[in-house]
């Protein structure tokens, strides 16, 4: 990003950061947060990767810097709402609790500038692998970690040859059925899906 004043928004939505993993792009997120202000920030699941941290501890300074930046923003009056996902499910025991100004909730309803209501959820409750075959979800998580490592190496080569960043994750996600279930759930709550 370029130096200068931060751009201001009513709301920012951040998800799937996976602090605690080597594939996390904490430096990019920190740069984004330095250049974008908001009245409300929704942290929509998998911000911290508890699954990974349980098996091996990885927490470099950049991950700590992201947490500190968010806590500083909360102290300055930014409303920060944390909706846990499957990788940070340990926070589900703390619904209704505020940590340093960060409110932990099961879901949220966001009202857009146009007055439309959006249901803010991580969506893992609608993923049958996560809810019905946890072992398979964790195996998939390990495979995802390998894919991210391959993606990092691939992008290092792309940079060397002058090509821009390419996201394996963006190309690989086909989640139509999951999204259909989320949309149906949101409609039952008279909201639109978000998250």
Coordinates of N, CA and C in Angstrom, one line a residue:
X1 N 0.8 -1.2 0.0 CA 0.0 0.0 0.0 C 0.9 1.2 0.0
X2 N 0.3 2.3 -0.4 CA 1.1 3.6 -0.4 C 0.9 4.3 0.9
X3 N 1.9 5.1 1.2 CA 1.8 5.9 2.5 C 0.7 6.9 2.3
X4 N 0.2 7.4 3.4 CA -0.8 8.5 3.4 C -1.9 8.2 4.4
X5 N -2.9 9.0 4.3 CA -4.1 8.8 5.2 C -4.8 7.5 5.0
X6 N -5.3 6.9 6.0 CA -6.0 5.7 6.0 C -7.4 6.0 5.3
X7 N -7.9 5.0 4.5 CA -9.2 5.1 4.0 C -10.2 4.7 5.1
X8 N -11.3 5.4 5.1 CA -12.3 5.1 6.2 C -13.5 4.4 5.6
X9 N -14.0 3.4 6.3 CA -15.2 2.7 6.0 C -16.1 2.5 7.2
X10 N -17.4 2.3 6.9 CA -18.3 2.0 8.0 C -17.9 0.7 8.7
X11 N -17.6 -0.3 7.8 CA -17.4 -1.7 8.3 C -16.4 -2.4 7.5
X12 N -15.6 -3.2 8.2 CA -14.7 -4.2 7.5 C -15.0 -5.6 8.0
X13 N -14.9 -6.5 7.1 CA -15.1 -7.9 7.4 C -13.8 -8.7 7.1
X14 N -13.3 -9.4 8.1 CA -12.0 -10.1 8.0 C -12.3 -11.5 8.4
X15 N -11.8 -12.5 7.6 CA -12.0 -13.9 8.0 C -10.8 -14.7 7.5
X16 N -10.7 -15.9 8.0 CA -9.7 -16.9 7.6 C -8.3 -16.4 7.6
X17 N -7.9 -15.7 8.6 CA -6.5 -15.2 8.7 C -5.6 -16.3 9.1
X18 N -6.0 -17.2 10.0 CA -5.2 -18.4 10.5 C -3.9 -18.0 11.1
X19 N -4.0 -17.0 12.1 CA -2.8 -16.7 12.9 C -2.4 -18.0 13.6
X20 N -1.1 -18.2 13.7 CA -0.6 -19.4 14.3 C -0.2 -20.4 13.2
X21 N -0.3 -20.1 11.9 CA 0.2 -21.0 10.9 C 1.2 -20.3 10.0
X22 N 2.1 -21.0 9.4 CA 3.1 -20.5 8.6 C 2.5 -19.9 7.3
X23 N 1.4 -20.3 6.9 CA 0.8 -19.8 5.7 C 0.0 -18.4 5.9
X24 N -0.1 -18.0 7.1 CA -0.8 -16.8 7.4 C 0.0 -15.6 6.9
X25 N -0.7 -14.7 6.3 CA -0.1 -13.5 5.7 C -0.3 -12.3 6.6
X26 N 0.2 -12.4 7.8 CA -0.1 -11.4 8.9 C 0.5 -10.1 8.5
X27 N 1.6 -10.0 7.8 CA 2.2 -8.7 7.4 C 1.3 -8.0 6.4
X28 N 0.7 -8.7 5.5 CA -0.3 -8.1 4.6 C -1.5 -7.6 5.3
X29 N -2.0 -8.4 6.3 CA -3.2 -7.9 7.0 C -2.8 -6.7 7.8
X30 N -1.7 -6.7 8.5 CA -1.2 -5.6 9.3 C -1.1 -4.3 8.4
X31 N -0.6 -4.5 7.2 CA -0.5 -3.3 6.3 C -1.9 -2.9 5.9
X32 N -2.8 -3.8 5.6 CA -4.2 -3.4 5.3 C -4.8 -2.6 6.5
X33 N -4.7 -3.1 7.7 CA -5.3 -2.5 8.9 C -4.7 -1.1 9.1
X34 N -3.4 -0.9 8.7 CA -2.8 0.4 8.9 C -3.4 1.4 7.9
X35 N -3.9 1.0 6.8 CA -4.4 1.9 5.7 C -5.9 1.9 5.6
X36 N -6.6 1.2 6.5 CA -8.1 1.1 6.4 C -8.6 1.2 7.8
X37 N -9.4 2.3 8.0 CA -10.1 2.5 9.3 C -11.6 2.1 9.1
X38 N -12.2 1.7 10.2 CA -13.7 1.4 10.1 C -14.3 1.7 11.5
X39 N -15.6 2.0 11.5 CA -16.3 2.1 12.7 C -16.5 0.7 13.4
X40 N -16.7 -0.3 12.5 CA -16.9 -1.7 13.0 C -16.0 -2.6 12.2
X41 N -15.4 -3.6 12.9 CA -14.7 -4.6 12.3 C -15.3 -6.0 12.7
X42 N -15.7 -6.8 11.8 CA -16.2 -8.1 12.1 C -15.0 -9.1 11.8
X43 N -14.6 -9.9 12.8 CA -13.6 -10.9 12.6 C -14.5 -12.2 12.4
X44 N -14.6 -12.7 11.2 CA -15.5 -13.7 10.9 C -14.9 -15.1 10.8
X45 N -14.4 -15.6 11.9 CA -13.9 -17.0 12.0 C -12.5 -17.3 11.5
X46 N -11.9 -18.2 12.1 CA -10.6 -18.7 11.8 C -9.5 -17.6 11.8
X47 N -9.7 -16.7 12.7 CA -8.7 -15.6 12.8 C -7.5 -16.2 13.5
X48 N -7.6 -17.0 14.5 CA -6.6 -17.8 15.1 C -6.8 -19.2 14.8
X49 N -5.8 -19.9 14.4 CA -5.9 -21.4 14.1 C -5.6 -22.2 15.3
X50 N -6.6 -22.5 16.1 CA -6.4 -23.3 17.3 C -6.0 -24.8 16.9
X51 N -6.5 -25.3 15.8 CA -6.2 -26.6 15.4 C -4.7 -26.8 15.2
X52 N -4.1 -25.8 14.5 CA -2.7 -25.9 14.2 C -1.9 -25.6 15.5
X53 N -2.3 -24.7 16.3 CA -1.6 -24.3 17.6 C -1.6 -25.5 18.6
X54 N -2.6 -26.3 18.5 CA -2.6 -27.5 19.4 C -1.5 -28.5 19.1
X55 N -1.2 -28.6 17.8 CA -0.2 -29.6 17.4 C 1.2 -29.1 17.4
X56 N 1.4 -27.8 17.0 CA 2.7 -27.2 17.1 C 2.6 -25.7 17.2
X57 N 3.4 -25.1 18.1 CA 3.3 -23.7 18.4 C 4.1 -22.9 17.3
X58 N 3.4 -22.0 16.7 CA 4.0 -21.1 15.7 C 3.4 -19.7 15.9
X59 N 4.1 -18.7 16.5 CA 3.5 -17.4 16.7 C 4.6 -16.4 16.6
X60 N 4.9 -16.0 15.3 CA 5.9 -14.9 15.2 C 5.4 -13.5 15.6
X61 N 6.3 -12.6 15.6 CA 6.0 -11.2 16.0 C 4.9 -10.6 15.2
X62 N 4.9 -10.9 13.9 CA 3.8 -10.3 13.0 C 2.4 -10.7 13.4
X63 N 2.3 -12.0 14.0 CA 1.0 -12.4 14.4 C 0.6 -11.6 15.7
X64 N 1.5 -11.4 16.6 CA 1.3 -10.6 17.8 C 0.9 -9.2 17.4
X65 N 1.6 -8.7 16.4 CA 1.3 -7.3 15.9 C -0.1 -7.1 15.4
X66 N -0.6 -8.1 14.7 CA -2.0 -8.1 14.3 C -3.0 -8.0 15.5
X67 N -2.8 -8.9 16.5 CA -3.6 -8.9 17.7 C -3.5 -7.5 18.4
X68 N -2.3 -7.0 18.5 CA -2.1 -5.7 19.2 C -2.8 -4.6 18.4
X69 N -2.7 -4.6 17.1 CA -3.3 -3.6 16.3 C -4.8 -3.6 16.5
X70 N -5.4 -4.8 16.5 CA -6.9 -4.9 16.7 C -7.3 -4.4 18.1
X71 N -6.5 -4.8 19.1 CA -6.8 -4.3 20.5 C -6.7 -2.8 20.6
X72 N -5.7 -2.2 19.9 CA -5.5 -0.8 20.0 C -6.7 -0.1 19.3
X73 N -7.2 -0.7 18.2 CA -8.4 -0.1 17.6 C -9.6 -0.2 18.5
X74 N -9.8 -1.3 19.2 CA -10.9 -1.4 20.1 C -10.8 -0.3 21.2
X75 N -9.6 -0.1 21.7 CA -9.4 0.9 22.7 C -9.7 2.3 22.2
X76 N -9.5 2.5 20.9 CA -9.8 3.8 20.3 C -11.3 4.0 19.9
X77 N -12.1 3.0 20.3 CA -13.6 3.1 20.0 C -14.1 2.3 18.8
X78 N -13.3 1.6 18.1 CA -13.8 0.8 17.0 C -14.5 -0.4 17.6
X79 N -15.7 -0.7 17.1 CA -16.4 -1.9 17.6 C -15.8 -3.1 16.9
X80 N -15.3 -4.0 17.6 CA -14.8 -5.3 17.0 C -15.6 -6.4 17.5
X81 N -16.2 -7.2 16.5 CA -17.0 -8.3 16.8 C -16.4 -9.6 16.2
X82 N -16.2 -10.5 17.1 CA -15.5 -11.8 16.7 C -16.5 -12.9 16.7
X83 N -16.7 -13.5 15.5 CA -17.6 -14.6 15.3 C -16.7 -15.8 15.1
X84 N -16.5 -16.7 16.0 CA -15.6 -17.8 15.9 C -16.0 -18.8 14.8
X85 N -15.0 -19.4 14.1 CA -15.2 -20.4 13.1 C -14.7 -21.8 13.7
X86 N -14.5 -22.7 12.8 CA -14.1 -24.1 13.3 C -12.7 -24.1 13.8
X87 N -11.8 -23.3 13.2 CA -10.4 -23.4 13.7 C -10.2 -22.6 14.9
X88 N -11.1 -21.7 15.3 CA -11.0 -21.0 16.6 C -12.2 -21.2 17.4
X89 N -12.7 -22.5 17.3 CA -13.9 -22.9 18.1 C -13.7 -22.8 19.6
X90 N -12.5 -22.8 20.1 CA -12.2 -22.7 21.5 C -12.9 -21.4 22.1
X91 N -13.1 -20.4 21.2 CA -13.7 -19.2 21.6 C -15.2 -19.3 21.8
X92 N -15.8 -20.4 21.3 CA -17.2 -20.5 21.4 C -17.7 -20.7 22.8
X93 N -16.8 -21.0 23.7 CA -17.2 -21.1 25.1 C -17.3 -19.7 25.7
X94 N -17.0 -18.7 25.0 CA -17.0 -17.3 25.5 C -18.0 -16.4 24.8
X95 N -19.0 -16.9 24.2 CA -20.0 -16.0 23.6 C -20.5 -15.1 24.7
X96 N -20.6 -13.8 24.3 CA -21.1 -12.8 25.2 C -20.0 -12.1 26.0
X97 N -18.8 -12.6 25.9 CA -17.7 -12.1 26.7 C -17.0 -11.0 25.9
X98 N -16.4 -10.0 26.5 CA -15.6 -9.0 25.9 C -14.2 -9.2 26.3
X99 N -13.2 -9.3 25.4 CA -11.8 -9.4 25.7 C -11.1 -8.2 25.1
X100 N -10.7 -7.3 26.0 CA -10.0 -6.1 25.6 C -10.9 -5.2 24.6
X101 N -12.2 -5.3 24.7 CA -13.0 -4.5 23.8 C -13.5 -5.3 22.6
X102 N -13.1 -6.5 22.5 CA -13.5 -7.4 21.4 C -14.7 -8.3 21.9
X103 N -15.8 -8.1 21.3 CA -17.0 -8.9 21.7 C -17.0 -10.3 20.9
X104 N -17.2 -11.4 21.6 CA -17.3 -12.7 21.0 C -18.7 -13.1 21.0
X105 N -19.2 -13.4 19.7 CA -20.6 -13.7 19.5 C -20.8 -14.9 18.6
X106 N -21.9 -15.6 18.7 CA -22.2 -16.7 17.9 C -22.4 -16.3 16.4
X107 N -23.2 -15.2 16.3 CA -23.4 -14.6 15.0 C -23.8 -13.2 15.2
X108 N -23.8 -12.4 14.1 CA -24.2 -11.0 14.2 C -25.1 -10.7 13.1
X109 N -25.9 -9.6 13.2 CA -26.7 -9.1 12.1 C -26.1 -7.7 11.9
X110 N -25.6 -7.5 10.7 CA -25.1 -6.2 10.2 C -26.1 -5.5 9.4
X111 N -26.3 -4.2 9.6 CA -27.2 -3.4 8.8 C -26.4 -2.6 7.8
X112 N -26.5 -2.8 6.5 CA -25.8 -2.1 5.5 C -26.2 -0.7 5.4
X113 N -25.5 0.1 4.7 CA -25.8 1.5 4.5 C -27.2 1.7 3.8
X114 N -27.5 0.7 3.0 CA -28.8 0.7 2.3 C -30.0 0.2 3.2
X115 N -29.7 -0.2 4.4 CA -30.7 -0.7 5.3 C -30.9 -2.2 5.3
X116 N -30.3 -2.9 4.3 CA -30.5 -4.3 4.3 C -29.7 -5.0 5.4
X117 N -30.3 -6.0 5.9 CA -29.7 -6.8 7.1 C -29.0 -8.0 6.6
X118 N -27.7 -8.2 7.1 CA -26.9 -9.3 6.7 C -26.5 -10.1 7.9
X119 N -26.7 -11.4 7.7 CA -26.3 -12.4 8.8 C -24.8 -12.6 8.7
X120 N -24.1 -12.4 9.7 CA -22.6 -12.5 9.7 C -22.3 -13.8 10.5
X121 N -21.9 -14.8 9.8 CA -21.5 -16.1 10.4 C -20.3 -16.6 9.6
X122 N -19.5 -17.5 10.3 CA -18.4 -18.1 9.6 C -18.9 -19.1 8.6
X123 N -19.9 -19.9 8.9 CA -20.4 -20.8 7.9 C -20.0 -22.3 8.1
X124 N -19.1 -22.5 9.0 CA -18.7 -23.9 9.2 C -19.8 -24.8 9.7
X125 N -20.8 -24.3 10.4 CA -21.9 -25.1 10.9 C -22.7 -25.7 9.7
X126 N -22.5 -25.2 8.5 CA -23.2 -25.7 7.3 C -22.4 -26.7 6.5
X127 N -21.1 -26.8 6.9 CA -20.2 -27.7 6.2 C -20.3 -29.1 6.8
X128 N -20.9 -30.0 6.0 CA -21.2 -31.4 6.6 C -19.9 -32.1 7.0
X129 N -18.8 -31.8 6.3 CA -17.5 -32.5 6.7 C -17.1 -32.0 8.1
X130 N -17.3 -30.7 8.4 CA -16.9 -30.2 9.7 C -17.8 -30.7 10.8
X131 N -19.1 -30.8 10.5 CA -20.1 -31.1 11.5 C -20.3 -32.7 11.7
X132 N -20.1 -33.4 10.6 CA -20.3 -34.9 10.7 C -19.1 -35.7 10.7
X133 N -18.0 -35.3 10.2 CA -16.8 -36.1 10.1 C -15.6 -35.2 10.5
X134 N -15.5 -34.9 11.8 CA -14.4 -34.0 12.2 C -13.0 -34.4 11.9
X135 N -12.8 -35.8 11.9 CA -11.5 -36.3 11.6 C -11.1 -36.0 10.1
X136 N -12.1 -36.0 9.3 CA -11.9 -35.7 7.9 C -11.6 -34.2 7.7
X137 N -12.3 -33.4 8.5 CA -12.0 -31.9 8.4 C -10.6 -31.6 8.9
X138 N -10.1 -32.3 9.9 CA -8.8 -32.1 10.4 C -7.7 -32.6 9.4
X139 N -8.1 -33.7 8.7 CA -7.2 -34.2 7.7 C -7.1 -33.2 6.5
X140 N -8.3 -32.7 6.2 CA -8.4 -31.7 5.1 C -7.6 -30.4 5.5
X141 N -7.6 -30.1 6.8 CA -6.8 -29.0 7.3 C -5.3 -29.2 7.1
X142 N -4.9 -30.4 7.3 CA -3.5 -30.7 7.1 C -3.1 -30.6 5.6
X143 N -4.0 -31.2 4.8 CA -3.8 -31.1 3.3 C -3.8 -29.7 2.9
X144 N -4.6 -28.8 3.5 CA -4.7 -27.4 3.1 C -3.3 -26.8 3.5
X145 N -2.8 -27.1 4.7 CA -1.5 -26.6 5.1 C -0.4 -26.9 4.1
X146 N -0.4 -28.1 3.5 CA 0.6 -28.5 2.5 C 0.3 -27.7 1.2
X147 N -0.9 -27.5 0.9 CA -1.3 -26.8 -0.3 C -0.8 -25.3 -0.2
X148 N -0.9 -24.8 1.0 CA -0.5 -23.4 1.2 C 1.0 -23.3 1.1
X149 N 1.7 -24.3 1.6 CA 3.2 -24.3 1.5 C 3.6 -24.4 0.1
X150 N 2.9 -25.2 -0.7 CA 3.2 -25.3 -2.1 C 2.9 -24.0 -2.8
X151 N 1.8 -23.4 -2.4 CA 1.4 -22.1 -3.0 C 2.5 -21.0 -2.8
X152 N 3.0 -21.0 -1.5 CA 4.1 -20.1 -1.2 C 5.3 -20.3 -2.1
X153 N 5.7 -21.5 -2.3 CA 6.9 -21.8 -3.2 C 6.6 -21.4 -4.6
X154 N 5.4 -21.8 -5.1 CA 5.0 -21.4 -6.4 C 5.0 -19.9 -6.6
X155 N 4.5 -19.2 -5.7 CA 4.5 -17.7 -5.8 C 5.9 -17.1 -5.7
X156 N 6.8 -17.7 -5.0 CA 8.2 -17.3 -4.9 C 8.8 -17.4 -6.3
X157 N 8.5 -18.5 -7.0 CA 8.9 -18.6 -8.4 C 8.3 -17.6 -9.3
X158 N 7.0 -17.4 -9.1 CA 6.3 -16.4 -10.0 C 6.9 -15.0 -9.8
X159 N 7.2 -14.6 -8.5 CA 7.8 -13.3 -8.3 C 9.2 -13.2 -9.0
X160 N 9.9 -14.3 -8.9 CA 11.2 -14.3 -9.5 C 11.2 -14.0 -11.0
X161 N 10.1 -14.5 -11.6 CA 9.9 -14.3 -13.1 C 9.0 -13.1 -13.4
X162 N 8.7 -12.3 -12.4 CA 8.0 -11.1 -12.6 C 6.5 -11.2 -12.7
X163 N 5.9 -12.3 -12.3 CA 4.5 -12.5 -12.3 C 3.8 -12.1 -11.0
X164 N 2.6 -11.7 -11.0 CA 1.9 -11.3 -9.8 C 1.5 -12.5 -8.9
X165 N 1.1 -12.2 -7.7 CA 0.7 -13.2 -6.7 C -0.6 -13.9 -7.3
X166 N -0.6 -15.2 -7.1 CA -1.8 -16.1 -7.6 C -2.2 -16.9 -6.4
X167 N -3.5 -16.9 -6.1 CA -4.0 -17.6 -4.9 C -4.6 -19.0 -5.3
X168 N -4.0 -20.0 -4.8 CA -4.5 -21.4 -5.0 C -5.9 -21.5 -4.3
X169 N -6.0 -20.9 -3.2 CA -7.3 -21.0 -2.4 C -8.4 -20.4 -3.2
X170 N -8.2 -19.2 -3.8 CA -9.3 -18.6 -4.6 C -9.7 -19.4 -5.8
X171 N -8.7 -20.1 -6.4 CA -9.0 -20.9 -7.6 C -9.7 -22.3 -7.2
X172 N -9.4 -22.8 -6.0 CA -9.8 -24.1 -5.6 C -11.1 -24.2 -4.9
X173 N -11.7 -23.1 -4.5 CA -12.9 -23.3 -3.6 C -14.2 -23.3 -4.4
X174 N -14.8 -24.5 -4.4 CA -16.1 -24.7 -5.0 C -17.1 -25.0 -3.9
X175 N -17.8 -24.0 -3.5 CA -18.7 -24.2 -2.3 C -20.1 -23.9 -2.5
X176 N -20.7 -24.3 -3.7 CA -22.0 -23.9 -4.0 C -23.1 -24.4 -3.1
X177 N -23.0 -25.7 -2.7 CA -23.9 -26.4 -1.9 C -23.9 -25.8 -0.5
X178 N -22.7 -25.5 0.0 CA -22.5 -24.9 1.3 C -23.2 -23.5 1.3
X179 N -22.9 -22.7 0.3 CA -23.5 -21.4 0.2 C -25.0 -21.5 0.1
X180 N -25.6 -22.5 -0.6 CA -27.0 -22.6 -0.7 C -27.6 -22.8 0.7
X181 N -27.0 -23.6 1.6 CA -27.5 -23.9 2.9 C -27.4 -22.6 3.8
X182 N -26.3 -21.9 3.6 CA -26.1 -20.6 4.3 C -27.2 -19.6 3.9
X183 N -27.4 -19.5 2.6 CA -28.5 -18.6 2.1 C -29.8 -18.9 2.7
X184 N -30.2 -20.2 2.7 CA -31.5 -20.7 3.2 C -31.6 -20.3 4.7
X185 N -30.5 -20.5 5.5 CA -30.5 -20.2 6.9 C -30.7 -18.7 7.1
X186 N -30.0 -17.9 6.3 CA -30.1 -16.4 6.4 C -31.5 -16.0 6.1
X187 N -32.1 -16.6 5.1 CA -33.5 -16.2 4.7 C -34.5 -16.5 5.9
X188 N -34.3 -17.6 6.6 CA -35.1 -17.9 7.7 C -35.0 -16.9 8.8
X189 N -33.9 -16.2 8.8 CA -33.7 -15.1 9.8 C -34.0 -13.7 9.3
X190 N -34.6 -13.7 8.1 CA -34.9 -12.4 7.4 C -33.7 -11.5 7.2
X191 N -32.6 -12.2 6.8 CA -31.3 -11.5 6.6 C -30.7 -12.0 5.3
X192 N -29.7 -11.4 4.8 CA -28.9 -11.9 3.7 C -27.6 -12.5 4.3
X193 N -27.0 -13.5 3.6 CA -25.8 -14.1 4.2 C -24.6 -13.1 4.0
X194 N -23.8 -13.2 5.0 CA -22.5 -12.4 5.0 C -21.5 -13.2 5.8
X195 N -20.4 -13.6 5.3 CA -19.4 -14.3 6.1 C -19.2 -15.7 5.5

